[in-house]
JSON list of C-alpha atoms in Angstrom, two decimals:
[
{"chain": "A", "resi": 18, "resn": "MET", "atom": "CA", "xyz": [7.02, 6.96, 20.03]},
{"chain": "A", "resi": 19, "resn": "PHE", "atom": "CA", "xyz": [3.83, 6.52, 18.09]},
{"chain": "A", "resi": 20, "resn": "ILE", "atom": "CA", "xyz": [0.83, 9.30, 18.83]},
{"chain": "A", "resi": 21, "resn": "ILE", "atom": "CA", "xyz": [-2.08, 6.85, 18.44]},
{"chain": "A", "resi": 22, "resn": "GLU", "atom": "CA", "xyz": [-1.98, 3.19, 16.35]},
{"chain": "A", "resi": 23, "resn": "ASN", "atom": "CA", "xyz": [-3.12, 0.06, 15.91]},
{"chain": "A", "resi": 24, "resn": "GLU", "atom": "CA", "xyz": [-2.81, -3.17, 15.09]},
{"chain": "A", "resi": 25, "resn": "ARG", "atom": "CA", "xyz": [-1.47, -2.99, 11.81]},
{"chain": "A", "resi": 26, "resn": "ILE", "atom": "CA", "xyz": [0.31, 0.56, 12.06]},
{"chain": "A", "resi": 27, "resn": "GLY", "atom": "CA", "xyz": [1.68, 2.62, 14.15]},
{"chain": "A", "resi": 28, "resn": "LEU", "atom": "CA", "xyz": [1.32, 7.56, 13.48]},
{"chain": "A", "resi": 29, "resn": "ARG", "atom": "CA", "xyz": [4.79, 8.82, 15.41]},
{"chain": "A", "resi": 30, "resn": "PRO", "atom": "CA", "xyz": [5.70, 12.92, 14.38]},
{"chain": "A", "resi": 31, "resn": "TYR", "atom": "CA", "xyz": [7.55, 13.65, 11.48]},
{"chain": "A", "resi": 32, "resn": "THR", "atom": "CA", "xyz": [11.24, 14.46, 12.11]},
{"chain": "A", "resi": 33, "resn": "HIS", "atom": "CA", "xyz": [14.15, 15.80, 9.50]},
{"chain": "A", "resi": 34, "resn": "GLY", "atom": "CA", "xyz": [15.97, 12.58, 10.37]},
{"chain": "A", "resi": 35, "resn": "ASP", "atom": "CA", "xyz": [12.25, 11.28, 7.80]},
{"chain": "A", "resi": 36, "resn": "ASP", "atom": "CA", "xyz": [13.00, 13.67, 4.55]},
{"chain": "A", "resi": 37, "resn": "HIS", "atom": "CA", "xyz": [15.22, 11.35, 2.27]},
{"chain": "A", "resi": 38, "resn": "ASP", "atom": "CA", "xyz": [12.08, 9.00, 1.51]},
{"chain": "A", "resi": 39, "resn": "MET", "atom": "CA", "xyz": [9.97, 11.87, 1.65]},
{"chain": "A", "resi": 40, "resn": "TYR", "atom": "CA", "xyz": [12.00, 13.46, -1.17]},
{"chain": "A", "resi": 41, "resn": "MET", "atom": "CA", "xyz": [11.90, 9.74, -2.98]},
{"chain": "A", "resi": 42, "resn": "CYS", "atom": "CA", "xyz": [8.07, 9.75, -2.70]},
{"chain": "A", "resi": 43, "resn": "TRP", "atom": "CA", "xyz": [7.89, 13.45, -4.50]},
{"chain": "A", "resi": 44, "resn": "LYS", "atom": "CA", "xyz": [10.89, 11.95, -7.20]},
{"chain": "A", "resi": 45, "resn": "ASP", "atom": "CA", "xyz": [7.76, 9.35, -7.79]},
{"chain": "A", "resi": 46, "resn": "ILE", "atom": "CA", "xyz": [5.99, 10.44, -11.50]},
{"chain": "A", "resi": 47, "resn": "ASP", "atom": "CA", "xyz": [3.11, 9.66, -9.51]},
{"chain": "A", "resi": 48, "resn": "THR", "atom": "CA", "xyz": [3.45, 11.84, -7.21]},
{"chain": "A", "resi": 49, "resn": "GLN", "atom": "CA", "xyz": [3.63, 14.27, -8.65]},
{"chain": "A", "resi": 50, "resn": "LYS", "atom": "CA", "xyz": [0.73, 13.14, -11.16]},
{"chain": "A", "resi": 51, "resn": "GLY", "atom": "CA", "xyz": [-1.41, 12.90, -7.86]},
{"chain": "A", "resi": 52, "resn": "TYR", "atom": "CA", "xyz": [-0.55, 16.58, -6.75]},
{"chain": "A", "resi": 53, "resn": "ASN", "atom": "CA", "xyz": [0.21, 17.50, -10.50]},
{"chain": "A", "resi": 54, "resn": "GLY", "atom": "CA", "xyz": [2.53, 19.17, -9.95]},
{"chain": "A", "resi": 55, "resn": "ILE", "atom": "CA", "xyz": [6.63, 18.69, -11.17]},
{"chain": "A", "resi": 56, "resn": "PHE", "atom": "CA", "xyz": [9.36, 18.18, -8.54]},
{"chain": "A", "resi": 57, "resn": "THR", "atom": "CA", "xyz": [12.66, 19.83, -9.25]},
{"chain": "A", "resi": 58, "resn": "ASP", "atom": "CA", "xyz": [13.28, 20.36, -6.11]},
{"chain": "A", "resi": 59, "resn": "THR", "atom": "CA", "xyz": [16.90, 18.86, -4.96]},
{"chain": "A", "resi": 60, "resn": "PHE", "atom": "CA", "xyz": [17.82, 17.07, -1.29]},
{"chain": "A", "resi": 61, "resn": "GLU", "atom": "CA", "xyz": [19.02, 20.57, 0.37]},
{"chain": "A", "resi": 62, "resn": "GLN", "atom": "CA", "xyz": [15.81, 22.89, -0.59]},
{"chain": "A", "resi": 63, "resn": "PHE", "atom": "CA", "xyz": [13.10, 19.92, 0.34]},
{"chain": "A", "resi": 64, "resn": "SER", "atom": "CA", "xyz": [15.46, 18.98, 4.04]},
{"chain": "A", "resi": 65, "resn": "ASP", "atom": "CA", "xyz": [15.32, 22.88, 4.56]},
{"chain": "A", "resi": 66, "resn": "TYR", "atom": "CA", "xyz": [11.13, 23.13, 4.41]},
{"chain": "A", "resi": 67, "resn": "ASP", "atom": "CA", "xyz": [10.07, 24.84, 7.87]},
{"chain": "A", "resi": 68, "resn": "ILE", "atom": "CA", "xyz": [8.27, 21.07, 9.44]},
{"chain": "A", "resi": 69, "resn": "ASN", "atom": "CA", "xyz": [7.18, 23.38, 12.46]},
{"chain": "A", "resi": 70, "resn": "ARG", "atom": "CA", "xyz": [4.82, 25.42, 10.84]},
{"chain": "A", "resi": 71, "resn": "PHE", "atom": "CA", "xyz": [2.25, 21.88, 10.68]},
{"chain": "A", "resi": 72, "resn": "LYS", "atom": "CA", "xyz": [0.70, 21.40, 14.05]},
{"chain": "A", "resi": 73, "resn": "PHE", "atom": "CA", "xyz": [0.07, 17.74, 12.68]},
{"chain": "A", "resi": 74, "resn": "TRP", "atom": "CA", "xyz": [2.56, 15.91, 10.14]},
{"chain": "A", "resi": 75, "resn": "VAL", "atom": "CA", "xyz": [3.17, 12.23, 10.83]},
{"chain": "A", "resi": 76, "resn": "VAL", "atom": "CA", "xyz": [5.08, 9.41, 9.44]},
{"chain": "A", "resi": 77, "resn": "VAL", "atom": "CA", "xyz": [3.12, 6.10, 8.61]},
{"chain": "A", "resi": 78, "resn": "VAL", "atom": "CA", "xyz": [4.46, 2.98, 10.23]},
{"chain": "A", "resi": 79, "resn": "ASP", "atom": "CA", "xyz": [3.83, -0.53, 9.12]},
{"chain": "A", "resi": 80, "resn": "LYS", "atom": "CA", "xyz": [4.45, -2.46, 12.98]},
{"chain": "A", "resi": 81, "resn": "TYR", "atom": "CA", "xyz": [4.93, -6.19, 11.47]},
{"chain": "A", "resi": 82, "resn": "SER", "atom": "CA", "xyz": [8.46, -4.60, 9.29]},
{"chain": "A", "resi": 83, "resn": "ASN", "atom": "CA", "xyz": [9.09, -1.48, 11.36]},
{"chain": "A", "resi": 84, "resn": "GLU", "atom": "CA", "xyz": [9.06, -0.02, 7.46]},
{"chain": "A", "resi": 85, "resn": "ASN", "atom": "CA", "xyz": [8.29, 3.34, 7.02]},
{"chain": "A", "resi": 86, "resn": "VAL", "atom": "CA", "xyz": [4.91, 2.97, 4.28]},
{"chain": "A", "resi": 87, "resn": "GLY", "atom": "CA", "xyz": [4.32, 7.13, 3.82]},
{"chain": "A", "resi": 88, "resn": "VAL", "atom": "CA", "xyz": [3.18, 10.59, 5.63]},
{"chain": "A", "resi": 89, "resn": "LEU", "atom": "CA", "xyz": [0.76, 12.01, 6.28]},
{"chain": "A", "resi": 90, "resn": "ARG", "atom": "CA", "xyz": [0.01, 16.03, 7.02]},
{"chain": "A", "resi": 91, "resn": "LEU", "atom": "CA", "xyz": [-3.13, 18.62, 8.27]},
{"chain": "A", "resi": 92, "resn": "GLY", "atom": "CA", "xyz": [-2.72, 21.49, 6.68]},
{"chain": "A", "resi": 93, "resn": "LEU", "atom": "CA", "xyz": [-2.59, 25.21, 7.40]},
{"chain": "A", "resi": 94, "resn": "ASP", "atom": "CA", "xyz": [-5.86, 25.95, 7.61]},
{"chain": "A", "resi": 95, "resn": "GLU", "atom": "CA", "xyz": [-7.40, 27.14, 11.25]},
{"chain": "A", "resi": 96, "resn": "VAL", "atom": "CA", "xyz": [-10.99, 26.19, 10.20]},
{"chain": "A", "resi": 97, "resn": "CYS", "atom": "CA", "xyz": [-11.10, 23.66, 7.79]},
{"chain": "A", "resi": 98, "resn": "PRO", "atom": "CA", "xyz": [-7.44, 21.78, 7.01]},
{"chain": "A", "resi": 99, "resn": "ASP", "atom": "CA", "xyz": [-7.02, 19.77, 3.98]},
{"chain": "A", "resi": 100, "resn": "LEU", "atom": "CA", "xyz": [-6.14, 16.08, 5.54]},
{"chain": "A", "resi": 101, "resn": "ALA", "atom": "CA", "xyz": [-2.66, 15.16, 2.70]},
{"chain": "A", "resi": 102, "resn": "ILE", "atom": "CA", "xyz": [-0.70, 11.88, 2.01]},
{"chain": "A", "resi": 103, "resn": "TRP", "atom": "CA", "xyz": [1.30, 10.58, 0.60]},
{"chain": "A", "resi": 104, "resn": "ILE", "atom": "CA", "xyz": [1.71, 6.45, 0.81]},
{"chain": "A", "resi": 105, "resn": "TYR", "atom": "CA", "xyz": [5.63, 5.45, -0.46]},
{"chain": "A", "resi": 106, "resn": "PRO", "atom": "CA", "xyz": [5.32, 3.97, -4.61]},
{"chain": "A", "resi": 107, "resn": "LYS", "atom": "CA", "xyz": [5.78, 0.62, -3.00]},
{"chain": "A", "resi": 108, "resn": "TYR", "atom": "CA", "xyz": [3.28, 0.39, -0.66]},
{"chain": "A", "resi": 109, "resn": "ARG", "atom": "CA", "xyz": [0.82, 1.66, -2.83]},
{"chain": "A", "resi": 110, "resn": "ASN", "atom": "CA", "xyz": [-2.53, 0.10, -3.28]},
{"chain": "A", "resi": 111, "resn": "MET", "atom": "CA", "xyz": [-1.73, -1.98, -0.23]},
{"chain": "A", "resi": 112, "resn": "GLY", "atom": "CA", "xyz": [-4.74, -0.62, 2.70]},
{"chain": "A", "resi": 113, "resn": "TYR", "atom": "CA", "xyz": [-2.23, 1.04, 4.23]},
{"chain": "A", "resi": 114, "resn": "GLY", "atom": "CA", "xyz": [-3.90, 5.47, 3.07]},
{"chain": "A", "resi": 115, "resn": "THR", "atom": "CA", "xyz": [-7.37, 3.50, 3.69]},
{"chain": "A", "resi": 116, "resn": "VAL", "atom": "CA", "xyz": [-6.34, 2.82, 7.56]},
{"chain": "A", "resi": 117, "resn": "SER", "atom": "CA", "xyz": [-3.14, 5.45, 8.02]},
{"chain": "A", "resi": 118, "resn": "PHE", "atom": "CA", "xyz": [-6.31, 7.79, 7.39]},
{"chain": "A", "resi": 119, "resn": "ARG", "atom": "CA", "xyz": [-9.08, 6.78, 9.81]},
{"chain": "A", "resi": 120, "resn": "LEU", "atom": "CA", "xyz": [-6.26, 6.83, 12.80]},
{"chain": "A", "resi": 121, "resn": "ALA", "atom": "CA", "xyz": [-5.43, 10.38, 11.79]},
{"chain": "A", "resi": 122, "resn": "LEU", "atom": "CA", "xyz": [-8.75, 11.61, 11.40]},
{"chain": "A", "resi": 123, "resn": "SER", "atom": "CA", "xyz": [-9.32, 9.41, 15.15]},
{"chain": "A", "resi": 124, "resn": "TYR", "atom": "CA", "xyz": [-5.92, 11.93, 16.28]},
{"chain": "A", "resi": 125, "resn": "ILE", "atom": "CA", "xyz": [-7.53, 15.19, 15.17]},
{"chain": "A", "resi": 126, "resn": "PHE", "atom": "CA", "xyz": [-10.14, 15.02, 15.63]},
{"chain": "A", "resi": 127, "resn": "ASN", "atom": "CA", "xyz": [-9.66, 14.44, 19.36]},
{"chain": "A", "resi": 128, "resn": "HIS", "atom": "CA", "xyz": [-6.71, 16.28, 20.51]},
{"chain": "A", "resi": 129, "resn": "TYR", "atom": "CA", "xyz": [-7.90, 19.77, 17.97]},
{"chain": "A", "resi": 130, "resn": "GLU", "atom": "CA", "xyz": [-10.88, 21.74, 18.55]},
{"chain": "A", "resi": 131, "resn": "TYR", "atom": "CA", "xyz": [-11.29, 21.33, 13.87]},
{"chain": "A", "resi": 132, "resn": "ASN", "atom": "CA", "xyz": [-15.38, 20.33, 13.96]},
{"chain": "A", "resi": 133, "resn": "GLU", "atom": "CA", "xyz": [-14.36, 19.35, 9.73]},
{"chain": "A", "resi": 134, "resn": "ILE", "atom": "CA", "xyz": [-11.77, 18.49, 7.92]},
{"chain": "A", "resi": 135, "resn": "SER", "atom": "CA", "xyz": [-11.08, 18.63, 3.75]},
{"chain": "A", "resi": 136, "resn": "ALA", "atom": "CA", "xyz": [-9.42, 16.52, 1.18]},
{"chain": "A", "resi": 137, "resn": "GLY", "atom": "CA", "xyz": [-8.51, 16.51, -2.04]},
{"chain": "A", "resi": 138, "resn": "CYS", "atom": "CA", "xyz": [-8.09, 14.58, -5.32]},
{"chain": "A", "resi": 139, "resn": "TYR", "atom": "CA", "xyz": [-7.79, 15.13, -8.56]},
{"chain": "A", "resi": 140, "resn": "CYS", "atom": "CA", "xyz": [-10.54, 13.16, -10.83]},
{"chain": "A", "resi": 141, "resn": "ASP", "atom": "CA", "xyz": [-8.88, 11.03, -12.49]},
{"chain": "A", "resi": 142, "resn": "ASN", "atom": "CA", "xyz": [-7.13, 9.82, -9.76]},
{"chain": "A", "resi": 143, "resn": "LYS", "atom": "CA", "xyz": [-9.58, 6.56, -7.90]},
{"chain": "A", "resi": 144, "resn": "TYR", "atom": "CA", "xyz": [-7.13, 5.10, -5.58]},
{"chain": "A", "resi": 145, "resn": "SER", "atom": "CA", "xyz": [-6.71, 8.79, -3.51]},
{"chain": "A", "resi": 146, "resn": "MET", "atom": "CA", "xyz": [-10.51, 9.24, -4.03]},
{"chain": "A", "resi": 147, "resn": "LYS", "atom": "CA", "xyz": [-11.55, 5.57, -3.04]},
{"chain": "A", "resi": 148, "resn": "VAL", "atom": "CA", "xyz": [-9.11, 6.17, -0.39]},
{"chain": "A", "resi": 149, "resn": "LEU", "atom": "CA", "xyz": [-10.79, 9.15, 0.98]},
{"chain": "A", "resi": 150, "resn": "LEU", "atom": "CA", "xyz": [-14.92, 7.30, 0.35]},
{"chain": "A", "resi": 151, "resn": "LYS", "atom": "CA", "xyz": [-13.94, 4.70, 2.82]},
{"chain": "A", "resi": 152, "resn": "THR", "atom": "CA", "xyz": [-13.05, 7.26, 5.51]},
{"chain": "A", "resi": 153, "resn": "GLY", "atom": "CA", "xyz": [-16.19, 8.40, 5.51]},
{"chain": "A", "resi": 154, "resn": "PHE", "atom": "CA", "xyz": [-14.97, 11.78, 3.70]},
{"chain": "A", "resi": 155, "resn": "VAL", "atom": "CA", "xyz": [-18.45, 13.23, 0.94]},
{"chain": "A", "resi": 156, "resn": "ARG", "atom": "CA", "xyz": [-18.00, 15.44, -1.51]},
{"chain": "A", "resi": 157, "resn": "HIS", "atom": "CA", "xyz": [-18.62, 18.97, -2.03]},
{"chain": "A", "resi": 158, "resn": "PRO", "atom": "CA", "xyz": [-18.53, 20.03, -4.59]},
{"chain": "A", "resi": 159, "resn": "ASP", "atom": "CA", "xyz": [-18.18, 24.04, -4.36]},
{"chain": "A", "resi": 160, "resn": "GLY", "atom": "CA", "xyz": [-14.37, 23.38, -2.78]},
{"chain": "A", "resi": 161, "resn": "ASP", "atom": "CA", "xyz": [-13.63, 21.85, -7.01]},
{"chain": "A", "resi": 162, "resn": "GLU", "atom": "CA", "xyz": [-10.80, 23.89, -8.52]},
{"chain": "A", "resi": 163, "resn": "THR", "atom": "CA", "xyz": [-10.11, 22.98, -12.33]},
{"chain": "A", "resi": 164, "resn": "GLU", "atom": "CA", "xyz": [-6.73, 24.02, -13.57]},
{"chain": "A", "resi": 165, "resn": "THR", "atom": "CA", "xyz": [-4.04, 23.18, -16.72]},
{"chain": "A", "resi": 166, "resn": "ASN", "atom": "CA", "xyz": [-2.97, 19.36, -15.87]},
{"chain": "A", "resi": 167, "resn": "CYS", "atom": "CA", "xyz": [0.70, 19.92, -15.59]},
{"chain": "A", "resi": 168, "resn": "PHE", "atom": "CA", "xyz": [1.88, 17.04, -17.69]},
{"chain": "A", "resi": 169, "resn": "THR", "atom": "CA", "xyz": [-1.16, 17.27, -20.24]},
{"chain": "A", "resi": 170, "resn": "GLY", "atom": "CA", "xyz": [-2.15, 20.58, -20.55]},
{"chain": "A", "resi": 171, "resn": "GLU", "atom": "CA", "xyz": [-5.60, 19.44, -20.54]},
{"chain": "A", "resi": 172, "resn": "LYS", "atom": "CA", "xyz": [-7.98, 21.31, -17.99]},
{"chain": "A", "resi": 173, "resn": "THR", "atom": "CA", "xyz": [-7.77, 19.01, -14.61]},
{"chain": "A", "resi": 174, "resn": "THR", "atom": "CA", "xyz": [-10.52, 19.07, -11.70]},
{"chain": "A", "resi": 175, "resn": "GLN", "atom": "CA", "xyz": [-9.15, 18.49, -8.31]},
{"chain": "A", "resi": 176, "resn": "MET", "atom": "CA", "xyz": [-11.77, 17.33, -6.50]},
{"chain": "A", "resi": 177, "resn": "SER", "atom": "CA", "xyz": [-13.20, 18.83, -2.64]},
{"chain": "A", "resi": 178, "resn": "PHE", "atom": "CA", "xyz": [-14.29, 16.20, 0.18]},
{"chain": "A", "resi": 179, "resn": "ARG", "atom": "CA", "xyz": [-15.85, 16.97, 3.54]},
{"chain": "A", "resi": 180, "resn": "ILE", "atom": "CA", "xyz": [-15.90, 14.81, 7.05]},
{"chain": "A", "resi": 181, "resn": "LYS", "atom": "CA", "xyz": [-17.46, 16.67, 9.90]},
{"chain": "A", "resi": 182, "resn": "LYS", "atom": "CA", "xyz": [-15.87, 15.52, 13.06]},
{"chain": "A", "resi": 183, "resn": "GLU", "atom": "CA", "xyz": [-19.98, 14.43, 14.57]},
{"chain": "A", "resi": 184, "resn": "ASP", "atom": "CA", "xyz": [-19.97, 12.06, 11.18]},
{"chain": "A", "resi": 185, "resn": "PHE", "atom": "CA", "xyz": [-16.72, 10.51, 11.30]},
{"chain": "A", "resi": 186, "resn": "GLU", "atom": "CA", "xyz": [-17.32, 9.83, 15.47]},
{"chain": "A", "resi": 187, "resn": "LEU", "atom": "CA", "xyz": [-20.77, 8.43, 14.21]},
{"chain": "A", "resi": 188, "resn": "LEU", "atom": "CA", "xyz": [-18.80, 6.33, 11.84]},
{"chain": "A", "resi": 189, "resn": "ASN", "atom": "CA", "xyz": [-16.14, 4.61, 13.86]}
]
């Protein structure tokens, strides 16, 4: 069932059976703010997404409660793909992000030929930044992107972070 696990959580492949939880996460305003995007898809549109395009798309499962608590997905870039995370609203700020990021990176670096993984968060997203730093990502300012915040109209910066395989292995 799990492709990788520890004593607290397991990561299992995402299927369309997980679409409802992920859709509800996207409907959450804090999720939309974290990705600087207003989500307007219907459930049918969302469920039509081609999940098979992604090598790594997993559900985070709390092994004690057997609850799905979030999702991680690796982007499509073949050199330095982006690892994205969505922790479902009622499970945020409970440590799931850090633990699942570590497990995901371990799996990715052991099963794919990537030497580096990127991740990003907006400058006002202190929780995501904390997860990235705790898992060993370092700032990569050359990858920062400035854009307009779709909620406030002000300029915001999506900060870029990266972690190299050898650095991750030294930390874990």
